[in-house]
Tab-separated table of C-alpha atoms and ligand atoms in Angstrom:
chain	number	residue	atom	x	y	z
A	1	MET	CA	-4.411	-13.257	15.223
A	2	THR	CA	-1.039	-12.637	13.511
A	3	LYS	CA	-0.526	-9.944	11.060
A	4	GLU	CA	2.907	-10.609	10.435
A	5	VAL	CA	4.328	-12.686	7.434
A	6	ALA	CA	6.751	-14.709	8.669
A	7	TRP	CA	8.981	-16.539	5.578
A	8	SER	CA	11.265	-19.131	6.897
A	9	THR	CA	12.385	-22.869	5.604
A	10	PRO	CA	10.135	-25.205	6.898
A	11	ASP	CA	11.454	-28.425	8.157
A	12	ARG	CA	11.384	-30.698	4.696
A	13	SER	CA	11.045	-33.776	6.615
A	14	THR	CA	7.771	-33.223	8.228
A	15	VAL	CA	5.886	-35.471	6.076
A	16	ALA	CA	2.636	-36.007	8.264
A	17	VAL	CA	-0.052	-33.464	7.715
A	18	ALA	CA	-2.409	-33.944	9.996
A	19	MET	CA	-5.940	-33.441	9.376
A	20	ALA	CA	-8.580	-34.871	11.225
A	21	ALA	CA	-11.771	-33.766	10.763
A	22	ALA	CA	-11.513	-32.842	7.637
A	23	ALA	CA	-15.287	-32.958	7.088
A	24	ALA	CA	-16.006	-30.315	9.626
A	25	ILE	CA	-14.922	-27.583	7.463
A	26	VAL	CA	-16.887	-25.024	6.967
A	27	VAL	CA	-17.553	-24.625	3.055
A	28	LEU	CA	-17.426	-21.108	1.907
A	29	VAL	CA	-20.739	-19.930	1.506
A	30	VAL	CA	-21.248	-17.710	-1.753
A	31	GLY	CA	-22.573	-13.848	-1.049
A	32	ALA	CA	-24.599	-12.271	-3.740
A	33	LEU	CA	-22.908	-10.206	-6.334
A	34	ALA	CA	-22.379	-6.898	-4.772
A	35	VAL	CA	-22.705	-4.248	-7.351
A	36	VAL	CA	-21.603	-0.693	-6.187
A	37	GLY	CA	-22.097	1.623	-9.249
A	38	ARG	CA	-19.275	4.365	-9.420
A	39	SER	CA	-19.483	7.008	-11.873
A	40	GLY	CA	-20.198	5.708	-15.288
A	41	SER	CA	-19.345	7.746	-18.577
A	42	PRO	CA	-22.060	8.273	-20.756
A	43	GLY	CA	-21.650	5.919	-23.538
A	44	SER	CA	-23.421	5.418	-26.605
A	45	LEU	CA	-23.765	1.610	-26.744
A	46	VAL	CA	-25.923	-0.113	-24.568
A	47	GLU	CA	-23.032	-2.205	-23.591
A	48	ARG	CA	-20.775	0.377	-22.381
A	49	GLN	CA	-23.687	1.797	-20.342
A	50	ASN	CA	-24.562	-1.797	-18.766
A	51	PHE	CA	-20.748	-1.960	-18.488
A	52	THR	CA	-19.770	1.010	-16.904
A	53	VAL	CA	-22.663	1.756	-14.904
A	54	GLN	CA	-20.772	-1.028	-12.697
A	55	TYR	CA	-17.306	-0.816	-13.547
A	56	GLY	CA	-16.748	2.586	-12.886
A	57	GLN	CA	-14.940	4.024	-16.141
A	58	ASP	CA	-13.239	6.518	-14.272
A	59	PRO	CA	-11.015	6.237	-11.023
A	60	LEU	CA	-12.292	8.088	-7.933
A	61	PRO	CA	-8.909	9.484	-6.352
A	62	SER	CA	-9.156	10.130	-2.679
A	63	GLY	CA	-6.608	13.084	-2.881
A	64	THR	CA	-3.946	10.945	-1.392
A	65	VAL	CA	-0.896	10.385	-3.636
A	66	ARG	CA	1.727	8.042	-2.295
A	67	GLU	CA	5.425	8.534	-3.566
A	68	PHE	CA	7.391	5.207	-4.806
A	69	THR	CA	10.832	5.196	-6.305
A	70	LEU	CA	11.761	2.433	-8.189
A	71	THR	CA	15.626	2.242	-9.374
A	72	ALA	CA	16.898	-0.378	-11.786
A	73	ALA	CA	20.273	-1.526	-11.130
A	74	THR	CA	22.472	-4.794	-10.811
A	75	GLY	CA	22.245	-6.695	-7.734
A	76	VAL	CA	23.399	-9.547	-6.702
A	77	THR	CA	20.955	-12.468	-4.750
A	78	THR	CA	21.080	-16.220	-3.571
A	79	ILE	CA	19.012	-18.705	-5.493
A	80	SER	CA	20.255	-22.236	-5.531
A	81	GLY	CA	23.055	-22.647	-2.848
A	82	ALA	CA	25.633	-23.333	-5.197
A	83	GLY	CA	26.927	-19.365	-5.512
A	84	PRO	CA	25.282	-15.923	-5.929
A	85	THR	CA	23.415	-14.891	-8.954
A	86	ASP	CA	23.691	-11.963	-10.678
A	87	VAL	CA	20.106	-10.070	-11.296
A	88	TRP	CA	19.108	-6.810	-12.231
A	89	ALA	CA	16.447	-5.367	-9.605
A	90	PHE	CA	14.303	-2.959	-8.542
A	91	ASN	CA	15.791	-1.219	-5.361
A	92	GLY	CA	18.265	-4.008	-4.942
A	93	SER	CA	15.810	-7.023	-4.608
A	94	VAL	CA	13.956	-9.757	-6.543
A	95	PRO	CA	11.386	-9.242	-6.720
A	96	GLY	CA	11.359	-5.395	-6.204
A	97	PRO	CA	9.416	-3.812	-3.357
A	98	GLU	CA	5.154	-4.449	-3.104
A	99	ILE	CA	3.489	-1.445	-3.976
A	100	ARG	CA	0.364	-1.843	-1.916
A	101	ILE	CA	-2.020	1.422	-1.739
A	102	GLY	CA	-5.647	1.780	-1.317
A	103	LEU	CA	-8.432	1.907	-3.770
A	104	GLY	CA	-8.810	5.660	-4.744
A	105	ASP	CA	-4.761	6.357	-4.188
A	106	THR	CA	-2.741	8.136	-6.469
A	107	VAL	CA	0.351	6.672	-6.978
A	108	ARG	CA	3.346	8.615	-8.100
A	109	VAL	CA	6.407	6.068	-9.130
A	110	THR	CA	9.729	7.480	-10.008
A	111	VAL	CA	11.532	5.087	-11.976
A	112	THR	CA	15.433	5.414	-12.398
A	113	ASN	CA	17.479	3.676	-14.835
A	114	ASP	CA	20.700	3.069	-13.309
A	115	LEU	CA	21.379	-0.114	-16.059
A	116	GLN	CA	23.341	0.083	-18.777
A	117	VAL	CA	20.438	-0.286	-21.310
A	118	PRO	CA	17.294	1.268	-21.860
A	119	THR	CA	14.008	-0.254	-19.534
A	120	SER	CA	10.717	0.903	-18.770
A	121	VAL	CA	8.036	-0.108	-16.319
A	122	HIS	CA	4.939	-1.730	-17.050
A	123	TRP	CA	1.824	-2.005	-14.299
A	124	HIS	CA	0.566	-5.186	-15.789
A	125	GLY	CA	-3.521	-5.425	-15.608
A	126	ILE	CA	-4.249	-1.437	-14.197
A	127	ARG	CA	-6.017	0.555	-16.003
A	128	VAL	CA	-3.672	3.442	-16.587
A	129	PRO	CA	-4.365	6.688	-18.823
A	130	HIS	CA	-1.836	5.584	-21.989
A	131	SER	CA	0.458	7.474	-21.449
A	132	MET	CA	1.285	5.833	-18.104
A	133	ASP	CA	1.137	2.238	-19.830
A	134	GLY	CA	5.178	1.552	-20.059
A	135	VAL	CA	5.388	0.319	-23.516
A	136	PRO	CA	8.399	1.478	-25.136
A	137	GLY	CA	7.412	2.623	-28.727
A	138	VAL	CA	3.905	2.586	-27.490
A	139	THR	CA	3.504	4.905	-25.151
A	140	GLN	CA	6.579	6.101	-24.404
A	141	ALA	CA	10.332	6.283	-25.314
A	142	PRO	CA	12.245	3.861	-23.459
A	143	ILE	CA	14.253	5.313	-20.316
A	144	ALA	CA	17.784	5.672	-21.035
A	145	PRO	CA	20.453	4.833	-18.842
A	146	GLY	CA	20.968	7.610	-16.407
A	147	GLU	CA	17.362	8.924	-16.824
A	148	SER	CA	13.863	8.746	-14.970
A	149	PHE	CA	10.340	8.368	-15.860
A	150	VAL	CA	7.746	9.740	-13.266
A	151	TYR	CA	4.730	7.410	-13.781
A	152	GLU	CA	1.524	8.854	-11.895
A	153	PHE	CA	-1.851	7.057	-12.141
A	154	THR	CA	-5.112	6.331	-10.050
A	155	PRO	CA	-5.916	2.790	-10.070
A	156	PRO	CA	-9.347	2.249	-10.769
A	157	ASP	CA	-9.718	-1.318	-9.997
A	158	ALA	CA	-8.745	-3.089	-6.294
A	159	GLY	CA	-7.016	-6.288	-7.068
A	160	THR	CA	-3.763	-7.947	-7.416
A	161	PHE	CA	-1.613	-6.565	-10.299
A	162	TRP	CA	2.409	-6.580	-10.798
A	163	TYR	CA	4.737	-4.090	-12.545
A	164	HIS	CA	7.755	-5.330	-15.005
A	165	SER	CA	10.111	-4.400	-17.364
A	166	HIS	CA	8.625	-4.121	-20.784
A	167	LYS	CA	11.815	-3.742	-22.531
A	168	ARG	CA	13.601	-6.966	-23.747
A	169	GLY	CA	11.627	-9.272	-21.145
A	170	ASN	CA	13.291	-12.195	-21.954
A	171	GLU	CA	16.339	-10.467	-20.707
A	172	GLN	CA	14.950	-8.176	-18.175
A	173	LEU	CA	11.748	-9.896	-16.832
A	174	GLU	CA	14.209	-12.971	-16.843
A	175	ARG	CA	16.897	-11.146	-14.718
A	176	GLY	CA	14.922	-10.088	-12.129
A	177	LEU	CA	13.154	-6.821	-12.993
A	178	TYR	CA	9.274	-7.254	-11.364
A	179	GLY	CA	7.610	-6.836	-8.726
A	180	ALA	CA	4.126	-6.898	-6.858
A	181	PHE	CA	1.157	-4.028	-7.045
A	182	VAL	CA	-2.243	-4.508	-5.044
A	183	VAL	CA	-4.512	-2.168	-4.961
A	184	GLU	CA	-6.781	-2.985	-1.557
A	185	ASP	CA	-10.424	-2.743	-0.822
A	186	ASP	CA	-11.651	0.241	0.255
A	187	VAL	CA	-12.493	-2.056	3.662
A	188	PRO	CA	-10.505	-4.732	3.571
A	189	ASP	CA	-11.987	-8.108	4.887
A	190	PRO	CA	-10.455	-9.119	7.800
A	191	TYR	CA	-7.887	-11.870	6.660
A	192	THR	CA	-5.526	-12.745	9.289
A	193	GLN	CA	-2.739	-12.621	6.115
A	194	ASP	CA	-2.966	-11.083	2.897
A	195	VAL	CA	0.116	-12.660	1.000
A	196	THR	CA	1.581	-11.952	-2.305
A	197	LEU	CA	2.987	-14.766	-3.768
A	198	LEU	CA	5.171	-14.244	-7.139
A	199	ILE	CA	6.083	-17.285	-8.779
A	200	ASP	CA	8.945	-17.433	-10.771
A	201	ASP	CA	11.650	-19.813	-12.397
A	202	TRP	CA	15.560	-19.033	-13.227
A	203	LEU	CA	17.527	-20.998	-15.373
A	204	LEU	CA	21.248	-21.220	-13.505
A	205	LYS	CA	23.948	-22.789	-14.322
A	206	GLU	CA	25.914	-25.121	-11.995
A	207	ASP	CA	27.465	-22.082	-10.586
A	208	GLY	CA	24.294	-20.734	-9.824
A	209	LYS	CA	24.570	-18.053	-12.432
A	210	LEU	CA	22.043	-17.525	-14.745
A	211	ASP	CA	22.244	-19.097	-18.181
A	212	PRO	CA	23.654	-16.010	-19.925
A	213	ASP	CA	21.808	-17.211	-23.355
A	214	PHE	CA	18.365	-15.133	-23.043
A	215	ASP	CA	18.139	-15.945	-27.151
A	216	PHE	CA	18.210	-19.223	-27.160
A	217	GLY	CA	16.955	-20.510	-30.514
A	218	GLU	CA	14.833	-23.657	-29.262
A	219	ASP	CA	13.351	-21.701	-26.568
A	220	ILE	CA	12.444	-18.999	-29.205
A	221	ARG	CA	11.076	-21.712	-31.350
A	222	HIS	CA	9.156	-23.311	-28.462
A	223	ASN	CA	8.004	-22.430	-25.198
A	224	GLY	CA	10.126	-20.127	-24.189
A	225	ARG	CA	12.827	-20.403	-21.566
A	226	TRP	CA	12.031	-22.664	-18.459
A	227	GLY	CA	13.633	-22.483	-15.410
A	228	SER	CA	15.558	-24.953	-13.460
A	229	ASP	CA	14.941	-23.367	-9.850
A	230	LEU	CA	11.582	-22.012	-8.758
A	231	THR	CA	11.293	-19.082	-6.301
A	232	ILE	CA	8.596	-17.566	-4.693
A	233	ASN	CA	9.124	-13.885	-3.882
A	234	GLY	CA	12.525	-14.702	-4.649
A	235	VAL	CA	13.204	-17.380	-1.930
A	236	ARG	CA	13.688	-21.026	-3.244
A	237	ASP	CA	11.485	-23.345	-0.844
A	238	PRO	CA	9.553	-20.414	0.622
A	239	GLY	CA	7.704	-21.265	3.681
A	240	LEU	CA	4.877	-19.743	5.244
A	241	ASN	CA	4.005	-19.700	9.054
A	242	ALA	CA	0.088	-19.966	10.062
A	243	ARG	CA	-1.620	-20.743	13.129
A	244	PRO	CA	-4.691	-23.413	13.050
A	245	GLY	CA	-7.281	-21.198	12.340
A	246	GLU	CA	-6.279	-18.866	9.950
A	247	ARG	CA	-7.716	-17.430	7.228
A	248	LEU	CA	-5.241	-16.525	4.367
A	249	ARG	CA	-5.681	-14.369	1.174
A	250	LEU	CA	-2.869	-15.419	-0.993
A	251	ARG	CA	-2.214	-13.563	-4.171
A	252	LEU	CA	-0.440	-15.917	-6.364
A	253	VAL	CA	1.098	-14.184	-9.712
A	254	ASN	CA	3.098	-16.268	-12.355
A	255	THR	CA	6.126	-14.018	-13.250
A	256	SER	CA	7.796	-16.546	-14.846
A	257	THR	CA	8.729	-15.453	-18.710
A	258	ALA	CA	7.186	-18.701	-19.889
A	259	ARG	CA	6.597	-21.268	-17.430
A	260	ILE	CA	3.106	-21.828	-16.879
A	261	TYR	CA	1.696	-23.408	-13.414
A	262	THR	CA	-1.213	-25.920	-12.792
A	263	LEU	CA	-2.564	-24.982	-9.249
A	264	ASP	CA	-2.657	-27.861	-6.549
A	265	PHE	CA	-4.071	-26.793	-3.004
A	266	GLY	CA	-3.373	-30.518	-1.769
A	267	LEU	CA	-5.000	-30.958	1.301
A	268	LEU	CA	-5.633	-27.167	1.591
A	269	GLN	CA	-9.558	-25.595	0.866
A	270	ALA	CA	-8.546	-22.970	-1.146
A	271	VAL	CA	-11.612	-21.173	-3.035
A	272	GLY	CA	-10.803	-18.857	-5.882
A	273	VAL	CA	-11.725	-15.016	-5.337
A	274	ALA	CA	-10.344	-13.233	-7.981
A	275	VAL	CA	-8.514	-13.592	-11.864
A	276	ASP	CA	-6.387	-11.407	-12.750
A	277	GLY	CA	-6.850	-8.926	-10.465
A	278	LEU	CA	-10.429	-8.598	-10.219
A	279	TYR	CA	-13.306	-10.411	-8.196
A	280	ALA	CA	-14.742	-13.405	-10.009
A	281	GLY	CA	-18.028	-12.641	-8.659
A	282	SER	CA	-18.755	-16.082	-7.368
A	283	PRO	CA	-16.001	-19.041	-6.041
A	284	LEU	CA	-13.715	-20.359	-8.697
A	285	GLU	CA	-12.313	-23.967	-8.622
A	286	ALA	CA	-8.777	-23.226	-7.575
A	287	ASP	CA	-7.470	-26.657	-7.537
A	288	GLY	CA	-5.824	-27.373	-11.283
A	289	PHE	CA	-6.155	-23.387	-12.242
A	290	VAL	CA	-3.622	-22.929	-15.127
A	291	LEU	CA	-1.992	-19.740	-13.911
A	292	ALA	CA	-0.049	-18.775	-17.592
A	293	PRO	CA	2.648	-16.191	-17.526
A	294	GLY	CA	1.192	-13.086	-16.272
A	295	ASN	CA	-2.147	-14.429	-14.518
A	296	ARG	CA	-3.384	-14.065	-11.231
A	297	LEU	CA	-5.206	-15.908	-8.975
A	298	ASP	CA	-6.586	-14.480	-5.500
A	299	VAL	CA	-7.468	-17.815	-2.917
A	300	ASP	CA	-9.470	-17.864	0.312
A	301	VAL	CA	-7.819	-20.155	2.510
A	302	THR	CA	-8.787	-21.179	5.602
A	303	ILE	CA	-6.890	-23.505	8.156
A	304	PRO	CA	-8.863	-26.056	9.924
A	305	VAL	CA	-8.436	-25.562	13.544
A	306	ASP	CA	-7.194	-28.723	14.251
A	307	ALA	CA	-4.709	-28.902	11.580
A	308	SER	CA	-0.952	-29.077	12.046
A	309	GLY	CA	1.900	-29.840	10.001
A	310	VAL	CA	3.069	-28.943	6.458
A	311	PHE	CA	0.506	-28.290	3.924
A	312	GLN	CA	2.078	-27.710	0.175
A	313	ILE	CA	0.832	-25.808	-2.523
A	314	SER	CA	1.921	-27.329	-5.499
A	315	ASP	CA	2.219	-27.355	-9.401
A	316	GLY	CA	1.327	-30.606	-11.597
A	317	PHE	CA	1.675	-28.461	-15.136
A	318	THR	CA	3.719	-30.829	-16.598
A	319	GLY	CA	2.349	-34.036	-15.138
A	320	GLY	CA	5.448	-35.357	-13.417
A	321	ASP	CA	6.022	-35.341	-9.882
A	322	PRO	CA	4.695	-32.391	-8.791
A	323	LEU	CA	6.912	-29.399	-7.495
A	324	THR	CA	6.221	-27.895	-4.311
A	325	LEU	CA	5.552	-24.187	-5.007
A	326	VAL	CA	5.300	-22.985	-1.294
A	327	ALA	CA	4.417	-24.984	2.049
A	328	ILE	CA	2.346	-23.675	4.927
A	329	ASN	CA	3.764	-24.407	8.203
A	330	VAL	CA	1.254	-24.825	10.601
A	331	GLU	CA	1.557	-24.778	14.165
A	332	GLY	CA	0.798	-22.871	17.289
A	333	THR	CA	-2.258	-21.980	19.832
A	334	PRO	CA	-5.324	-21.939	17.199
A	335	VAL	CA	-7.310	-18.670	16.528
A	336	GLU	CA	-10.670	-18.357	15.656
A	337	PRO	CA	-11.447	-18.489	12.054
A	338	PRO	CA	-12.842	-14.548	10.667
A	339	SER	CA	-15.677	-15.594	9.240
A	340	PHE	CA	-16.892	-13.589	6.303
A	341	ASP	CA	-18.630	-14.088	2.840
A	342	PRO	CA	-15.822	-14.390	0.188
A	343	PRO	CA	-14.649	-11.032	-1.142
A	344	ASN	CA	-16.820	-10.436	-4.642
A	345	GLY	CA	-16.722	-6.774	-4.988
A	346	SER	CA	-17.216	-4.586	-7.513
A	347	VAL	CA	-17.667	-6.132	-10.737
A	348	PRO	CA	-18.993	-5.378	-13.739
A	349	ASP	CA	-21.808	-7.858	-14.232
A	350	TRP	CA	-21.126	-9.669	-17.605
A	351	SER	CA	-23.023	-12.204	-17.110
A	352	SER	CA	-24.752	-11.498	-20.500
A	353	ALA	CA	-21.693	-11.633	-22.537
A	354	ARG	CA	-21.441	-15.221	-23.548
A	355	ASN	CA	-25.014	-14.206	-25.249
A	356	TRP	CA	-23.426	-11.136	-26.787
A	357	HIS	CA	-22.888	-12.092	-30.190
A	358	PRO	CA	-20.748	-9.132	-31.729
A	359	ASP	CA	-20.737	-8.545	-35.404
A	360	ARG	CA	-17.591	-7.486	-35.437
A	361	VAL	CA	-14.628	-10.569	-34.871
A	362	PHE	CA	-11.283	-9.879	-34.936
A	363	GLU	CA	-9.328	-12.695	-35.359
A	364	LEU	CA	-5.801	-13.133	-34.900
A	365	ALA	CA	-3.567	-15.884	-36.667
A	366	LEU	CA	-0.541	-16.795	-34.514
A	367	THR	CA	2.375	-18.570	-36.125
A	368	GLY	CA	5.445	-19.079	-36.231
A	369	GLU	CA	7.831	-19.150	-39.302
A	370	GLU	CA	11.569	-19.392	-40.001
A	371	ALA	CA	12.306	-16.079	-41.938
A	372	ASN	CA	15.437	-16.512	-43.995
A	373	SER	CA	16.445	-13.177	-43.910
A	374	GLN	CA	19.120	-11.139	-41.639
A	375	PRO	CA	19.065	-12.740	-38.245
A	376	VAL	CA	17.351	-10.719	-35.588
A	377	GLY	CA	17.660	-10.244	-32.105
A	378	LEU	CA	20.641	-9.964	-30.583
A	379	ALA	CA	23.836	-9.084	-32.557
A	380	GLY	CA	25.352	-11.926	-34.120
A	381	ASP	CA	22.633	-14.774	-32.746
A	382	PRO	CA	22.710	-17.124	-35.248
A	383	GLU	CA	19.312	-18.758	-34.232
A	384	GLY	CA	17.629	-15.435	-33.750
A	385	ASP	CA	15.919	-15.861	-37.670
A	386	PHE	CA	12.719	-17.393	-36.480
A	387	ARG	CA	10.174	-15.046	-36.279
A	388	TRP	CA	6.414	-15.169	-34.179
A	389	THR	CA	3.550	-13.901	-35.942
A	390	ILE	CA	-0.033	-12.259	-35.740
A	391	ASN	CA	-1.814	-12.336	-39.071
A	392	GLY	CA	1.480	-12.903	-40.550
A	393	ARG	CA	3.062	-9.728	-39.588
A	394	SER	CA	5.750	-9.995	-36.985
A	395	TRP	CA	6.430	-7.013	-34.347
A	396	PRO	CA	7.398	-3.932	-34.645
A	397	ASP	CA	6.070	-4.183	-38.220
A	398	ALA	CA	2.339	-4.929	-36.794
A	399	SER	CA	-0.929	-3.355	-37.966
A	400	THR	CA	-3.192	-1.698	-36.021
A	401	HIS	CA	-7.043	-3.051	-35.252
A	402	ILE	CA	-9.426	-0.029	-34.484
A	403	ALA	CA	-12.261	-0.842	-31.442
A	404	ASP	CA	-14.765	1.758	-30.976
A	405	LEU	CA	-14.634	3.145	-27.659
A	406	GLY	CA	-17.637	1.643	-25.797
A	407	GLY	CA	-18.178	-1.190	-28.389
A	408	THR	CA	-17.990	-4.618	-27.959
A	409	GLU	CA	-16.171	-7.274	-30.053
A	410	LYS	CA	-14.958	-10.548	-30.513
A	411	LEU	CA	-11.216	-11.427	-30.304
A	412	ARG	CA	-10.501	-14.857	-31.907
A	413	PHE	CA	-7.290	-16.122	-30.991
A	414	VAL	CA	-6.242	-19.014	-33.823
A	415	ASN	CA	-3.150	-21.198	-32.802
A	416	ASP	CA	-1.757	-22.544	-35.601
A	417	SER	CA	1.304	-23.373	-34.223
A	418	SER	CA	2.550	-26.128	-31.775
A	419	ALA	CA	3.723	-23.969	-29.066
A	420	PHE	CA	1.379	-21.904	-26.204
A	421	HIS	CA	0.851	-18.562	-26.383
A	422	PRO	CA	-0.483	-16.959	-23.289
A	423	MET	CA	-2.370	-13.703	-25.024
A	424	HIS	CA	-2.105	-10.509	-23.204
A	425	LEU	CA	-4.108	-7.461	-23.709
A	426	HIS	CA	-3.280	-4.088	-22.278
A	427	GLY	CA	-5.906	-1.492	-21.093
A	428	GLN	CA	-8.868	-3.830	-20.726
A	429	PHE	CA	-10.111	-7.000	-19.486
A	430	PHE	CA	-11.742	-9.558	-21.463
A	431	GLN	CA	-14.243	-12.823	-20.760
A	432	VAL	CA	-13.647	-15.936	-22.839
A	433	ILE	CA	-16.614	-17.387	-24.246
A	434	ALA	CA	-15.612	-20.177	-26.507
A	435	ARG	CA	-12.823	-22.682	-27.072
A	436	ASP	CA	-12.618	-24.268	-30.016
A	437	GLY	CA	-16.123	-23.221	-30.812
A	438	VAL	CA	-17.766	-24.981	-27.732
A	439	PRO	CA	-19.108	-21.996	-25.385
A	440	VAL	CA	-17.500	-21.736	-21.963
A	441	ARG	CA	-18.799	-20.187	-18.909
A	442	GLU	CA	-15.857	-18.460	-17.582
A	443	GLY	CA	-17.736	-15.805	-15.535
A	444	HIS	CA	-14.738	-13.933	-14.422
A	445	PHE	CA	-12.359	-11.639	-16.244
A	446	ARG	CA	-8.847	-11.964	-17.483
A	447	ASP	CA	-5.963	-9.965	-19.202
A	448	VAL	CA	-4.187	-12.790	-20.034
A	449	VAL	CA	-5.705	-16.088	-21.777
A	450	LEU	CA	-3.777	-19.244	-22.630
A	451	VAL	CA	-3.946	-20.528	-25.961
A	452	GLY	CA	-3.254	-23.913	-26.484
A	453	ALA	CA	-1.080	-25.550	-28.986
A	454	GLY	CA	-3.885	-25.684	-32.318
A	455	GLU	CA	-6.267	-24.204	-30.119
A	456	THR	CA	-8.820	-21.459	-30.897
A	457	VAL	CA	-10.150	-19.073	-28.587
A	458	ASP	CA	-13.080	-16.493	-28.297
A	459	VAL	CA	-12.926	-13.445	-26.449
A	460	VAL	CA	-15.295	-10.877	-25.530
A	461	VAL	CA	-13.875	-7.230	-24.725
A	462	VAL	CA	-16.050	-3.974	-24.276
A	463	ALA	CA	-13.055	-1.633	-25.264
A	464	THR	CA	-13.694	0.872	-22.351
A	465	ASP	CA	-9.816	2.653	-22.146
A	466	GLU	CA	-8.990	4.839	-25.113
A	467	GLY	CA	-5.771	4.790	-26.830
A	468	THR	CA	-3.747	2.332	-28.612
A	469	TRP	CA	-2.747	-0.655	-26.604
A	470	ILE	CA	-0.137	-3.341	-27.234
A	471	LEU	CA	-1.768	-7.061	-27.443
A	472	HIS	CA	1.242	-9.956	-27.066
A	473	CYS	CA	2.020	-13.198	-26.090
A	474	HIS	CA	3.250	-12.968	-22.154
A	475	ILE	CA	5.656	-15.542	-23.405
A	476	GLN	CA	8.752	-13.100	-23.337
A	477	LEU	CA	10.520	-14.603	-26.351
A	478	HIS	CA	7.316	-15.111	-27.997
A	479	ALA	CA	6.489	-11.152	-27.857
A	480	GLU	CA	10.652	-10.221	-28.227
A	481	TYR	CA	10.345	-12.339	-31.267
A	482	GLY	CA	7.327	-11.036	-32.892
A	483	MET	CA	4.051	-12.132	-31.430
A	484	ALA	CA	2.838	-8.494	-30.551
A	485	THR	CA	-0.081	-6.256	-32.266
A	486	LEU	CA	-1.726	-2.931	-31.668
A	487	TYR	CA	-5.258	-2.835	-30.471
A	488	GLU	CA	-6.693	0.771	-30.961
A	489	VAL	CA	-9.839	2.150	-28.641
A	490	SER	CA	-10.913	5.169	-30.381
A	491	SER	CA	-13.842	7.300	-30.096
A	492	ALA	CA	-13.158	8.558	-33.556
A	493	GLY	CA	-16.404	8.429	-35.996
A	494	ARG	CA	-18.496	8.284	-33.165
B	1	C2O	CU1	2.576	-8.038	-18.291
B	1	C2O	CU2	2.505	-6.289	-21.937
B	1	C2O	O1	2.715	-7.132	-19.957
B	2	CU	CU1	-0.011	-5.815	-19.558
B	3	CU	CU1	3.298	-17.201	-26.984
């Protein structure tokens, strides 16, 4: 067994993938959903009690404090081979360093801003105390140039998360200010490799430099900025080496500001085990999974012992030729595949969620309109007079929806536009219960749901985390041009 994660450029001319006896592949067996109670806070509503008993309202700090520093500064990387690409990076690398801790660890991250502009860091998907959520104007003041901010929290959930700038994301994420954040299980399963794959796309000019128009009018009006070059962990055409028989946990994260990926695992037997950080409870179809900006999918992949050659994981979202995301180069002496049930961890049992009919429905109409007023966005940008809105209001003009702490409610996203909107709620997870009024059976949680053009998506939320949270489209140009609102979870009045 090998533990190291070796990135290399595979031989692209290796065509044949020998995979005889595919039928012999052991189909993964589903274990029963393990419900491990953590300390539930007393709740006043049945849903809250049902929920928190299994979910753990409060993190259980082990006492271990892990210190990290992240310094945001300009840097240079190589993406295209045509020439160096100027980036903004944490600690000089794109992506920034992976933060990987154990469940129960407390992190203390000192973020220093060595850029010329304000920034902030948000811990996407991690249920942090409100003041640590990293949203300028909502949970903190932006970190001014030359200043630092110390984030400290104990993540209550194990899983795959990520961190990124939450200031002018259409530019700052696009320039490279993001990284992975993994919270390992108490007792991690014995995968031979556990690898985070941060998928990004870059819009480069011919000389390899980033296209400098981060506020391009057509991108604002349509589906955001889509790139010309894909990278995984900052590398174009990455390869992952594995020996036959290895069992991999791959943590895929869509860090793109706009691009959507439809995952295709080709000849690999890939089983989805977690979505947006949380274990799914039962195996998911990984092929065809749509990974919208912000989404994560963890897959459990066993390489057959008699396999060799190159296996591709690719994207088929646009319906054109599949784009290779990562090539797994299988060679070497076979190893004995580790045998264990796919993890399903301690997740709340929301199996009844689809039967809940919360009286409260918070409807969010998602639209865009030409505002014939002053141009907004970058000073002097003549194309910036288009605004995205939620219920007719455009961030930072936003109403605050108030949810009762511990209460259940339905959120209904009504997309009255011809663009995609991957909607993201901070501070809590939700389950999708219907699309266009037709019940759907998603057993897992999410913190981002893709709402297609003209589509209506219903999700159910149990409001577990107190505070005022931002709810926004994760296409960074849509959020920057107004598609954001506030969701306040409050215990007032109860
Ligand atoms: Cu990943 Cu508010 O964002
Ligand atoms: Cu987030
Ligand atoms: Cu959008």
